[in-house]
Short mmCIF file of C-alpha atoms and ligand atoms in Angstrom, two decimals:
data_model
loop_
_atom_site.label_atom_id
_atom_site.label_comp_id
_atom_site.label_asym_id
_atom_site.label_seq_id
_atom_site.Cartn_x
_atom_site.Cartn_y
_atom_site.Cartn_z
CA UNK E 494 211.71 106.51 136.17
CA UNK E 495 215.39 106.42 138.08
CA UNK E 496 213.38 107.22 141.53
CA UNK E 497 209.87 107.33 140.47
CA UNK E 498 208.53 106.82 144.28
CA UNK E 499 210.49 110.17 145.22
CA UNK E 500 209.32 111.67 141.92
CA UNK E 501 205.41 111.20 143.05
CA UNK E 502 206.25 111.86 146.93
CA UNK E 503 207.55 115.43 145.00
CA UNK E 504 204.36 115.60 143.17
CA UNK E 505 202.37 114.70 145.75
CA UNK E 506 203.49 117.23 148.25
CA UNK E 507 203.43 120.58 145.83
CA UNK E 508 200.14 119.43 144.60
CA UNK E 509 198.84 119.20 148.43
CA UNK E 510 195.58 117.59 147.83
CA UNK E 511 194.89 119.43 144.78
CA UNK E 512 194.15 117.31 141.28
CA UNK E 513 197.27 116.60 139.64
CA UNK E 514 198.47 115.41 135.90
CA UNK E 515 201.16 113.31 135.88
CA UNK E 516 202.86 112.71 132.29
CA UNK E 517 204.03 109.86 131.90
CA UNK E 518 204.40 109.97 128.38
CA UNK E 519 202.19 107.33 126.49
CA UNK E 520 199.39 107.97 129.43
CA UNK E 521 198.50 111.10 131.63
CA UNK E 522 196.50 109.98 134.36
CA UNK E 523 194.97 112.16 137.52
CA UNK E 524 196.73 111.56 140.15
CA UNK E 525 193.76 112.27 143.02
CA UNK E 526 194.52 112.55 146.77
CA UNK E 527 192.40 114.50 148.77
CA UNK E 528 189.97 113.32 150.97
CA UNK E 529 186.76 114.50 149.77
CA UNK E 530 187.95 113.41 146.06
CA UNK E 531 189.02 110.41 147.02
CA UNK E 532 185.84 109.93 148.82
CA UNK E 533 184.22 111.11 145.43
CA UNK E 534 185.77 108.65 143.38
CA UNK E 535 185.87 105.37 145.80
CA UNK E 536 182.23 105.70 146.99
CA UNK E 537 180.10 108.89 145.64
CA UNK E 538 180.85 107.96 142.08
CA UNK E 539 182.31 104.41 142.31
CA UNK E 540 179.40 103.34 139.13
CA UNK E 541 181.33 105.86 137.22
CA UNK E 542 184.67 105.12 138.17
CA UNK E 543 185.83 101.20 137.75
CA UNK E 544 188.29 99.41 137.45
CA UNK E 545 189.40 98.82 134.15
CA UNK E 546 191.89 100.79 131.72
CA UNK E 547 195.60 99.61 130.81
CA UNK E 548 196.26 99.99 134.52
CA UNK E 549 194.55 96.88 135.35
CA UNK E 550 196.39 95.06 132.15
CA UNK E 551 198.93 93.43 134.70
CA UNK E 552 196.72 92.58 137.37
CA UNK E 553 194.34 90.91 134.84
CA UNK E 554 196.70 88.95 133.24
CA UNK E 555 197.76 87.36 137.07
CA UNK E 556 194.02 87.04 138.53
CA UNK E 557 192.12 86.73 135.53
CA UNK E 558 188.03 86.99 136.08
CA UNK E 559 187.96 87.14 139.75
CA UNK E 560 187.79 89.02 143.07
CA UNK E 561 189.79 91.66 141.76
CA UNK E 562 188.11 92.39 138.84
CA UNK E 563 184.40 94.73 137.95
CA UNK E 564 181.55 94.14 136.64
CA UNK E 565 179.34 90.87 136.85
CA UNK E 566 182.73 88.65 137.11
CA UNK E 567 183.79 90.69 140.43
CA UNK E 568 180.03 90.71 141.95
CA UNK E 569 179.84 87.02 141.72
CA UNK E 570 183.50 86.23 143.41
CA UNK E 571 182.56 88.61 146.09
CA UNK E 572 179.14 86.77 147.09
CA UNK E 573 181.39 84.00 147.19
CA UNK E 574 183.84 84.77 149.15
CA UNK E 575 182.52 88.04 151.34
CA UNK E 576 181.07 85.47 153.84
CA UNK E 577 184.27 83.82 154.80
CA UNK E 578 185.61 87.19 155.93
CA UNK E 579 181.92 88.17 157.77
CA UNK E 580 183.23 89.59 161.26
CA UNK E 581 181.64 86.46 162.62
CA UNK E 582 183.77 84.25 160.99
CA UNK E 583 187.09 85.85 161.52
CA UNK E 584 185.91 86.12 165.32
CA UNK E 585 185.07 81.83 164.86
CA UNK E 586 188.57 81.51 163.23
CA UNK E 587 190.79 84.04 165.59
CA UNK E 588 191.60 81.18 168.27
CA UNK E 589 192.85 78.56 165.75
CA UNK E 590 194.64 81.95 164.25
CA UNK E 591 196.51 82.75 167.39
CA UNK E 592 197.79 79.09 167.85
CA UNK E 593 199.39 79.11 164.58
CA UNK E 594 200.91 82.42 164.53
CA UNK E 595 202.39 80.95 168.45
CA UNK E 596 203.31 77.96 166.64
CA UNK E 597 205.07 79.67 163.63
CA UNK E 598 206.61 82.50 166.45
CA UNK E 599 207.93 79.35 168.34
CA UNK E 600 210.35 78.87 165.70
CA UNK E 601 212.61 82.03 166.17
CA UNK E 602 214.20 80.27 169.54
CA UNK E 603 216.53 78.84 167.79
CA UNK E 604 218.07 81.28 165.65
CA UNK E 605 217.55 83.48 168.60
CA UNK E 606 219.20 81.08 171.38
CA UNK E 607 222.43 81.10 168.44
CA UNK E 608 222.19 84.87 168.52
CA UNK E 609 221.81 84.45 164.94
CA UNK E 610 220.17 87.56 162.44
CA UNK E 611 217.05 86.60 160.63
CA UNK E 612 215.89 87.89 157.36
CA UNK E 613 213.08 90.08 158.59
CA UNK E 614 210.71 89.77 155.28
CA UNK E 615 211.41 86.02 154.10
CA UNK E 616 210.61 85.53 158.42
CA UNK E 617 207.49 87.42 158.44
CA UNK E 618 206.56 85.88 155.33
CA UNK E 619 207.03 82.60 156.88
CA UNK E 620 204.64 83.28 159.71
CA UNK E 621 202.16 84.49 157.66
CA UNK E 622 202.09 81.90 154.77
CA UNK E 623 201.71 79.14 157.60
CA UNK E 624 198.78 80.87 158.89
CA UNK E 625 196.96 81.80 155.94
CA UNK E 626 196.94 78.33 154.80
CA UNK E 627 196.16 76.65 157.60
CA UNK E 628 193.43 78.95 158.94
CA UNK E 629 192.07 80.56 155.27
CA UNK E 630 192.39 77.93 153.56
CA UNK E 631 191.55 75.47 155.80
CA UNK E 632 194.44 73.38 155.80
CA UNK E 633 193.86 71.83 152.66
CA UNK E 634 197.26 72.80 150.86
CA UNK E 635 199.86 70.49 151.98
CA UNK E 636 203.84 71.39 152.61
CA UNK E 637 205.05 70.01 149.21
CA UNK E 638 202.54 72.19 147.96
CA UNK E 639 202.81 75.49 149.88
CA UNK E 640 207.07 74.95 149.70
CA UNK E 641 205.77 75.58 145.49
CA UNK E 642 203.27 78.28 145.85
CA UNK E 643 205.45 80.38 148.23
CA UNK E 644 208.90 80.99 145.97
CA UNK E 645 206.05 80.91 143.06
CA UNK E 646 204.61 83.96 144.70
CA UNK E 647 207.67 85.82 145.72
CA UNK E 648 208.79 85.47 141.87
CA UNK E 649 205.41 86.67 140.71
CA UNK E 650 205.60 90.09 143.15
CA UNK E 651 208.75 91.01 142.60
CA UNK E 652 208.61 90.16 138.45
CA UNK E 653 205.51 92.44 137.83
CA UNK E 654 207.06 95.48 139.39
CA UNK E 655 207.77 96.93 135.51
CA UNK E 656 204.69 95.62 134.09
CA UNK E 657 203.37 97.35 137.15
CA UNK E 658 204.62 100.72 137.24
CA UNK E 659 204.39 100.64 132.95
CA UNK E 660 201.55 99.62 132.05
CA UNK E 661 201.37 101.43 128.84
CA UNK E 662 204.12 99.49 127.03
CA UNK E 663 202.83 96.58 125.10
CA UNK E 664 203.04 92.67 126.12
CA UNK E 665 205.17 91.91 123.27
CA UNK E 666 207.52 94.20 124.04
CA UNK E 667 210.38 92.08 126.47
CA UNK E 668 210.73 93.95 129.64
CA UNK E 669 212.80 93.21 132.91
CA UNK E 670 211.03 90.27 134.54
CA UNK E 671 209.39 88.95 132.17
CA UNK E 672 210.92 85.59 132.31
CA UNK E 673 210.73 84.92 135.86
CA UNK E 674 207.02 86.17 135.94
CA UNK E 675 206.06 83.95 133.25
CA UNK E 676 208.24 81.13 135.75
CA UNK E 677 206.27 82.03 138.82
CA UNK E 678 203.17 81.87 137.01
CA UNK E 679 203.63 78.26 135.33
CA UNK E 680 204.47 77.05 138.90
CA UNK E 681 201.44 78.49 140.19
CA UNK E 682 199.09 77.04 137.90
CA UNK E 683 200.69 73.76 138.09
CA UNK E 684 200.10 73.42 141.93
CA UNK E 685 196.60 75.19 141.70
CA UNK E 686 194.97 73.31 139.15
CA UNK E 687 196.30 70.32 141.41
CA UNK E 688 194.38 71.57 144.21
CA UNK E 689 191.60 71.71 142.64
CA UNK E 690 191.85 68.65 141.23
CA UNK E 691 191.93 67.00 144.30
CA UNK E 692 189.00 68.62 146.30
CA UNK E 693 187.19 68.46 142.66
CA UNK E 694 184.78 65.89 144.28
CA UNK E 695 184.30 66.46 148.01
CA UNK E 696 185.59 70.37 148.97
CA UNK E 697 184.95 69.46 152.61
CA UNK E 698 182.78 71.28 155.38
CA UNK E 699 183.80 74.83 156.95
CA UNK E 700 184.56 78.12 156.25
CA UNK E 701 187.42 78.76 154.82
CA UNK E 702 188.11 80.40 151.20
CA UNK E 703 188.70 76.63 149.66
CA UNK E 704 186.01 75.23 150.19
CA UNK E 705 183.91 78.50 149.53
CA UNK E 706 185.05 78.52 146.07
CA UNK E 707 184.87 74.73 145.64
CA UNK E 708 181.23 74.19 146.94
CA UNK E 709 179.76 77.44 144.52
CA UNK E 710 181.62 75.49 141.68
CA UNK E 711 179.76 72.32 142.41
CA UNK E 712 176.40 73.84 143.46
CA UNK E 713 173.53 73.06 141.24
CA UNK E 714 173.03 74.82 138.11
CA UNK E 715 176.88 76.97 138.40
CA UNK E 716 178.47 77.37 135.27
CA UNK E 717 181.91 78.44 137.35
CA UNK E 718 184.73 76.01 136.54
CA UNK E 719 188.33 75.21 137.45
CA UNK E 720 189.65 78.46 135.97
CA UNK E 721 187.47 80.68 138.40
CA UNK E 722 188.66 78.71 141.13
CA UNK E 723 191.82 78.96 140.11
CA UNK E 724 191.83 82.89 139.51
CA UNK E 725 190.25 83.39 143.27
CA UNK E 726 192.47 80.92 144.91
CA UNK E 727 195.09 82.72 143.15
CA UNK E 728 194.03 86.44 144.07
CA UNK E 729 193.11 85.32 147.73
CA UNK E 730 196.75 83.73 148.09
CA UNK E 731 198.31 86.83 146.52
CA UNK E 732 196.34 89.24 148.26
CA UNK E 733 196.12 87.97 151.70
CA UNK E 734 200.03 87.33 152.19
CA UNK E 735 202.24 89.69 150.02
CA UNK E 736 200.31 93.09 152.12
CA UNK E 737 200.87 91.19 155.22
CA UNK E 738 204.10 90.02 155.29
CA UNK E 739 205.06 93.42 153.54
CA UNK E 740 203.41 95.59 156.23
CA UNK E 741 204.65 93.53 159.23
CA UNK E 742 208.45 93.76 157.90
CA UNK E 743 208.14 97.51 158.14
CA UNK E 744 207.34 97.21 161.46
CA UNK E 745 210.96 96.24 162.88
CA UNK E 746 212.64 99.20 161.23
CA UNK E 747 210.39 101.54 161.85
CA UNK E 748 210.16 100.78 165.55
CA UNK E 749 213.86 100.65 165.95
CA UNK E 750 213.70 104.01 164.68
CA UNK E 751 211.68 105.09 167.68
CA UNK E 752 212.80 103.44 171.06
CA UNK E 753 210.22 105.18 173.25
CA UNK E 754 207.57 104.03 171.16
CA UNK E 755 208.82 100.47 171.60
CA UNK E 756 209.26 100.78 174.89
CA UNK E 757 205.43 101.69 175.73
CA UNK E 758 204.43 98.99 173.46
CA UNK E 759 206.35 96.97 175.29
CA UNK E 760 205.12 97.59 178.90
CA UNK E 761 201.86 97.43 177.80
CA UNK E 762 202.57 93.89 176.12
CA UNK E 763 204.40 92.67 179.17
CA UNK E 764 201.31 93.94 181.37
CA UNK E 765 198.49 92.25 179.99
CA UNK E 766 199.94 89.09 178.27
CA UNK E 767 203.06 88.80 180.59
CA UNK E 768 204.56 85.19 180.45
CA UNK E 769 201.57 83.49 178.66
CA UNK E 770 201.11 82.64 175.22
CA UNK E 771 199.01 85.49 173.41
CA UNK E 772 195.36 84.84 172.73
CA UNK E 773 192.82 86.58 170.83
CA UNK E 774 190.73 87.68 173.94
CA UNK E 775 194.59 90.10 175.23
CA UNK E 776 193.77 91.93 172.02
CA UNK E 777 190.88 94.17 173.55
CA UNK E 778 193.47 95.43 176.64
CA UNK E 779 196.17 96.39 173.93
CA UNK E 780 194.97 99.75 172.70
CA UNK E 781 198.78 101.05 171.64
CA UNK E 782 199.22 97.78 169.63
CA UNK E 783 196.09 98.53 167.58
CA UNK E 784 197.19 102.39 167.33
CA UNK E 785 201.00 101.32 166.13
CA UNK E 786 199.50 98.87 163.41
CA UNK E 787 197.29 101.42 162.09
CA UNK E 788 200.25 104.15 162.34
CA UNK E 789 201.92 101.81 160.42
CA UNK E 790 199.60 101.00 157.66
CA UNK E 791 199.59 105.25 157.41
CA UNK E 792 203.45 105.18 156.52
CA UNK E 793 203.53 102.28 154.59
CA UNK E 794 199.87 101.67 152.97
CA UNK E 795 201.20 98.67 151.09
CA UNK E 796 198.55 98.53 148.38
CA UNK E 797 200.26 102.18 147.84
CA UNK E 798 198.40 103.15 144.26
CA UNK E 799 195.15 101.59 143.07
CA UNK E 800 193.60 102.99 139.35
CA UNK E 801 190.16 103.41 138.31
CA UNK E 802 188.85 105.04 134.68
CA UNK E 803 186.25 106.86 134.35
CA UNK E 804 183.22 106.07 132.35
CA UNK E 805 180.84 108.91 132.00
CA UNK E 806 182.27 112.65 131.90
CA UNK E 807 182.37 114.56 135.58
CA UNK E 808 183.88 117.03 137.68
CA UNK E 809 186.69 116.25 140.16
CA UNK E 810 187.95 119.24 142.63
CA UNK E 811 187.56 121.83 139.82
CA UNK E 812 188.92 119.65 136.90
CA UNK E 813 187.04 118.28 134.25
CA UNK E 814 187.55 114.22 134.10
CA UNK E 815 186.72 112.88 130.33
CA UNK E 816 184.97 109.06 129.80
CA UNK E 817 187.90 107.18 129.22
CA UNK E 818 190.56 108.79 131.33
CA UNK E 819 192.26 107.07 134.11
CA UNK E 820 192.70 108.62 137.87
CA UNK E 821 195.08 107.35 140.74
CA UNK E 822 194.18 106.77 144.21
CA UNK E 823 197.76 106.76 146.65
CA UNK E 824 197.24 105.86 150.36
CA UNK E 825 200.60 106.39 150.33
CA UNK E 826 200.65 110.26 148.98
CA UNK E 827 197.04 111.11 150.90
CA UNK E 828 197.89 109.66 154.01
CA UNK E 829 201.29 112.31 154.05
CA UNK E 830 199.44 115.54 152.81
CA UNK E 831 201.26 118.50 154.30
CA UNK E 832 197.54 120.00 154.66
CA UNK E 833 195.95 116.90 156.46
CA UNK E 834 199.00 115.50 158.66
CA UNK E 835 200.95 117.26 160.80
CA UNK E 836 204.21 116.41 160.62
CA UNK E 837 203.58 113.75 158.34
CA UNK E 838 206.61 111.80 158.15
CA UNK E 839 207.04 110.96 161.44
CA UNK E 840 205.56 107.77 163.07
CA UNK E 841 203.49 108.60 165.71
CA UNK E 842 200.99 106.04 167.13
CA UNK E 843 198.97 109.19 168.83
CA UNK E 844 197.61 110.00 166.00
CA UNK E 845 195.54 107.43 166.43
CA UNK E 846 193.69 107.37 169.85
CA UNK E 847 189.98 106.87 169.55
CA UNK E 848 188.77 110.34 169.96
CA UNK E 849 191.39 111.29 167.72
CA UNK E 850 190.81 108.74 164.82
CA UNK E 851 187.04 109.54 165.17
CA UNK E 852 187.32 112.78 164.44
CA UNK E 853 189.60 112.20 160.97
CA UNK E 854 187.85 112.57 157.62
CA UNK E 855 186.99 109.27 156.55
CA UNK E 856 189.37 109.04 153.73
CA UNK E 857 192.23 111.30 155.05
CA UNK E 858 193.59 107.47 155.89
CA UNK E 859 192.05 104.67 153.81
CA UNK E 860 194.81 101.88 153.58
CA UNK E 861 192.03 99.51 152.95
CA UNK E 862 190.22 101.32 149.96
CA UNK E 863 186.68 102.20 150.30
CA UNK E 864 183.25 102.27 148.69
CA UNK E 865 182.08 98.91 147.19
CA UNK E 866 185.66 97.07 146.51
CA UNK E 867 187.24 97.74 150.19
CA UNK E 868 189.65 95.32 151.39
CA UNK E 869 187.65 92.15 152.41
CA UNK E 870 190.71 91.38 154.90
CA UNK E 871 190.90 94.34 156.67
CA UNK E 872 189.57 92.52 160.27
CA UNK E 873 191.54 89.75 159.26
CA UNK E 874 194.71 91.82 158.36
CA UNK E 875 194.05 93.61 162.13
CA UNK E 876 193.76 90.28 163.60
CA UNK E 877 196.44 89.16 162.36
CA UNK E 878 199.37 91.71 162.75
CA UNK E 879 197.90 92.15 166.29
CA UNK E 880 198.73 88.79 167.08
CA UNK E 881 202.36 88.49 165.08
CA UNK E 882 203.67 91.50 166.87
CA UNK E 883 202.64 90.78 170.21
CA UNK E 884 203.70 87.22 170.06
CA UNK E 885 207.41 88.43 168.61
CA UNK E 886 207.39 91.05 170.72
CA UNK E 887 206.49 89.04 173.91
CA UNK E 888 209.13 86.92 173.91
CA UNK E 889 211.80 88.78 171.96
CA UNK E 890 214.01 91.54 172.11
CA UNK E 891 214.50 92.54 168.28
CA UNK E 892 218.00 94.40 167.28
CA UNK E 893 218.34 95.83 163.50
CA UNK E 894 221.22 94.72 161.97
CA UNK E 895 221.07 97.61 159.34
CA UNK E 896 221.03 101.00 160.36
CA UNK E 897 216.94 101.70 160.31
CA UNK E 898 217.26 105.37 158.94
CA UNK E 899 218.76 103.87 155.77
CA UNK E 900 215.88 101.36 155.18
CA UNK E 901 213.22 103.61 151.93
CA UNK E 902 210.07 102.11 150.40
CA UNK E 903 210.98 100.59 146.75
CA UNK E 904 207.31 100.56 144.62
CA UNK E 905 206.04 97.87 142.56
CA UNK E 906 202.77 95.98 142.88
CA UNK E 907 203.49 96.49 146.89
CA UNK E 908 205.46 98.93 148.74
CA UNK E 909 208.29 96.88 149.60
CA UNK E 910 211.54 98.18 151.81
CA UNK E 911 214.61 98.66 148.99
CA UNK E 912 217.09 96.42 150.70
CA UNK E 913 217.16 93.18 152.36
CA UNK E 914 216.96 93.98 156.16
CA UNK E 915 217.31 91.81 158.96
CA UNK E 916 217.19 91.59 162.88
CA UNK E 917 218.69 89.38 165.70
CA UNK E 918 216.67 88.12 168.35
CA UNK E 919 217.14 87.79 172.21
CA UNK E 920 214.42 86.08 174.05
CA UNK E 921 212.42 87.87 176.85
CA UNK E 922 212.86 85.17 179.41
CA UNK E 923 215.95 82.93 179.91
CA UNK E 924 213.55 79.68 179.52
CA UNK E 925 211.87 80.72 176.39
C1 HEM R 523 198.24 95.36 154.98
C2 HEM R 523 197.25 94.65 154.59
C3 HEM R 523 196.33 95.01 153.45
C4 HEM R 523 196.20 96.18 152.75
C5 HEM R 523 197.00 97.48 152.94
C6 HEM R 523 195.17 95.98 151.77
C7 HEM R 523 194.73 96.95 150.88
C8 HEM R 523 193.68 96.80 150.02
C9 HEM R 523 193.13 97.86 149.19
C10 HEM R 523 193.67 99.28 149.11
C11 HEM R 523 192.10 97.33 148.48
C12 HEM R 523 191.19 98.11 147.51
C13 HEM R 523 191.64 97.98 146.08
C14 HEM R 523 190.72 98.75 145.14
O1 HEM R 523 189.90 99.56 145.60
O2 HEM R 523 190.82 98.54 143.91
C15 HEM R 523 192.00 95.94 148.84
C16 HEM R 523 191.10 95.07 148.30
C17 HEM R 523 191.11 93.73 148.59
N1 HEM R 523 191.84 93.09 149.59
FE1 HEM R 523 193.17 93.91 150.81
N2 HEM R 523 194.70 94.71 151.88
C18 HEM R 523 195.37 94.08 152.90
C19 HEM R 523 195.20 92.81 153.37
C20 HEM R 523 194.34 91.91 152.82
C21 HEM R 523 194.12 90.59 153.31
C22 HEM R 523 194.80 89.99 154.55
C23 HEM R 523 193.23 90.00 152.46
C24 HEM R 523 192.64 88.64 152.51
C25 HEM R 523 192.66 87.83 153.51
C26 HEM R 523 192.87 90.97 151.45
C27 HEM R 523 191.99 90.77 150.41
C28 HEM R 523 191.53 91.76 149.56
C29 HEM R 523 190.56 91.51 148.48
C30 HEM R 523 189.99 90.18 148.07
C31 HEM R 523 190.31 92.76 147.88
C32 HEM R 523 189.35 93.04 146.73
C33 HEM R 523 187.99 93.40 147.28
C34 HEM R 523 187.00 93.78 146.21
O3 HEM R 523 187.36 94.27 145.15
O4 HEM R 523 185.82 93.58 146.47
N3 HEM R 523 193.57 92.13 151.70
N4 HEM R 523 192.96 95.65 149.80
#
């Protein structure tokens, strides 16, 4: 447990795609990370394997019955909410998007004009909470509110980390974060069940998640009340800012790591969006943008480990998988098998051309899950980090204050960098 992210990168390489045990004393899971077993478990047999188990135990104690649970309590928050994030919908929402990420972007002048560092992850954070809330949630969550929910939600990803990563040991026994978990929480609720409170009576028009789960609450004959609102609102704030923010603050390190790849992505930036403001209709001339963002999510997949148990006995690469027994899917440790990836530590956006990303197995690179519970955000999540990094890098030159090299992933319920990092600023153009 002193480095247990280097301890399963170990694992994860000598097994090289093969089944693996892991012991971790009170539970031995399967630790399962080649493609055609994770394609086995996340779609071929995803009625057999579900999410439940004591891996779940944290993650059910935050969301409750919700998006992110199984059975009949998952089906009904997806029909819900899977029509907010319909491709149509996201392409209805991505102008609105685009002028608040600008707006949110336009407040780096300053601290750039001073020449003064930013935190990178509380700044991309930032930019991402404003957007979320005013485009997914439809602007119905107002500052006092969001200034609670944000620090609420920091607390609440960073506290879980041990309940995370030991899910065996028992609630009543105290662990590290507990306190400040249980903190996070009570702020949560208090602001939540506000919200709701509020919009109990007239949830407003549009599509946003809000007023999805508020209008299914009131509609005739529902027996969902506040709590399931609450548990979704919860799980769609959680989910659709902690991976974002997370992913985008790898970017800066990672591309100060590699100049020449900034560089390209930087003439193709200032070719096609040039001194303008960028809009969701640049996106379809950027093709390296798209490939670094998905090179990115292949390094740092930030939902890095999801579980599922079994419930019927089966076969899984040769091993025998009992009803009962857990198995862990890693982005993370698939998406840098020796066998699959050449060279797989190194960042390298080619990886990704079109002809080249057709031809991949379909789960050698699955940072968005797969089968029936795949990431409803995913086009929004593209979208989205699209837009941030072209807008940042459009009108900024970034310098890493820290030495990038030195910058390692830290697990908990994300895969977070292990230090605080930041970057200073320097705009583009003299009157920006
Ligand atoms: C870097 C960005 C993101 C990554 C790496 C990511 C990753 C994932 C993964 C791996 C799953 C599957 C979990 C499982 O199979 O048990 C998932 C599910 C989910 N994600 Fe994302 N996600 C990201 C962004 C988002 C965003 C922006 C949203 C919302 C706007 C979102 C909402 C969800 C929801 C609601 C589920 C559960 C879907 C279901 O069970 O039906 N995610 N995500």
């Amino acid at each position: 447990m002193q480095d247990p992210l280097a301890e399963l990168m170990r694992i994860g390489r000598t097994a090289d795609g093969q089944v693996a045990r892991l012991d971790l004393g009170a539970s031995r899971p399967f630790l399962v990370t080649h493609p055609d077993h994770v394609q086995q478990v996340l779609r071929g047999e995803s009625d057999n394997f579900v999410r439940d188990g004591m891996f779940w135990r944290p993650l059910h104690s935050l969301f409750g019955d919700s998006i992110m649970s199984e059975y009949a309590e998952w089906e009904q928050s997806k029909r819900v909410l899977q029509p907010v994030f319909s491709t149509k919908t996201i392409r209805g929402l991505s102008t609105s998007m685009a002028t608040a990420i600008n707006e949110a972007v336009d407040r780096l002048e300053e601290p750039a004009r001073a020449g003064r560092a930013v935190p990178v992850m509380p700044t991309m954070s930032r930019i991402v909470n404003e957007t979320v809330i005013k485009v997914l949630f439809g602007d119905k969550i107002r500052q006092a509110e969001a200034d609670r929910l944000i620090p609420a939600m920091e607390k609440i990803a960073t506290s879980i980390a041990f309940r995370f990563l030991l899910p065996f040991v028992p609630d009543k026994v105290p662990m590290p974060g507990d306190k400040a978990f249980a903190e996070g929480l009570a702020m949560m609720d208090e602001t939540l069940y506000a919200l709701v409170d509020r919009f109990r009576t007239s949830p407003g028009e549009g599509y946003d998640i809000f007023t999805a789960l508020c209008q299914a609450r009131m509609a005739e004959g529902s027996d969902l009340d506040d709590a399931w609102v609450r548990n979704n609102l919860l799980a769609m704030f959680a989910t659709s800012t902690e991976t974002t923010s997370t992913a985008l603050t790898w970017l800066w390190p990672t591309l100060a790591a590699k100049p020449e790849v900034e560089e390209r992505l930087r003439a193709e930036i200032r070719a096609v969006v040039g001194d303008e403001r960028v809009r969701p209709d640049h996106l379809q001339h950027l093709p390296y943008v798209k490939q670094v963002v998905q090179e990115l999510l292949r390094l740092y997949p930030v939902g890095w480990i999801f579980p599922r148990v079994a419930q019927h006995d089966t076969r899984l690469g040769g091993q025998e998988i009992k009803a009962g027994q857990t198995v862990l899917i890693s982005p993370f440790l698939s998406h840098r098998l020796p066998s699959v990836w050449e060279r797989p530590l190194e960042f390298d956006p080619e990886r990704f051309t079109p002809d080249k990303a057709r031809s991949m197995h379909r789960y050698a690179y699955f940072p968005f899950g797969g089968g029936p519970h795949q990431c409803i955000g995913r086009h929004v999540f593209n979208l989205e980090a699209e837009l941030i990094l072209t807008s940042i890098i459009s009108r900024f030159h970034t310098t890493m204050e820290e030495t990038p090299t030195s910058v390692e992933a830290r697990i908990g319920a994300t895969l977070r960098p292990n230090q605080p990092i930041r970057m200073t600023l320097r705009p583009v153009r003299a009157t920006t």
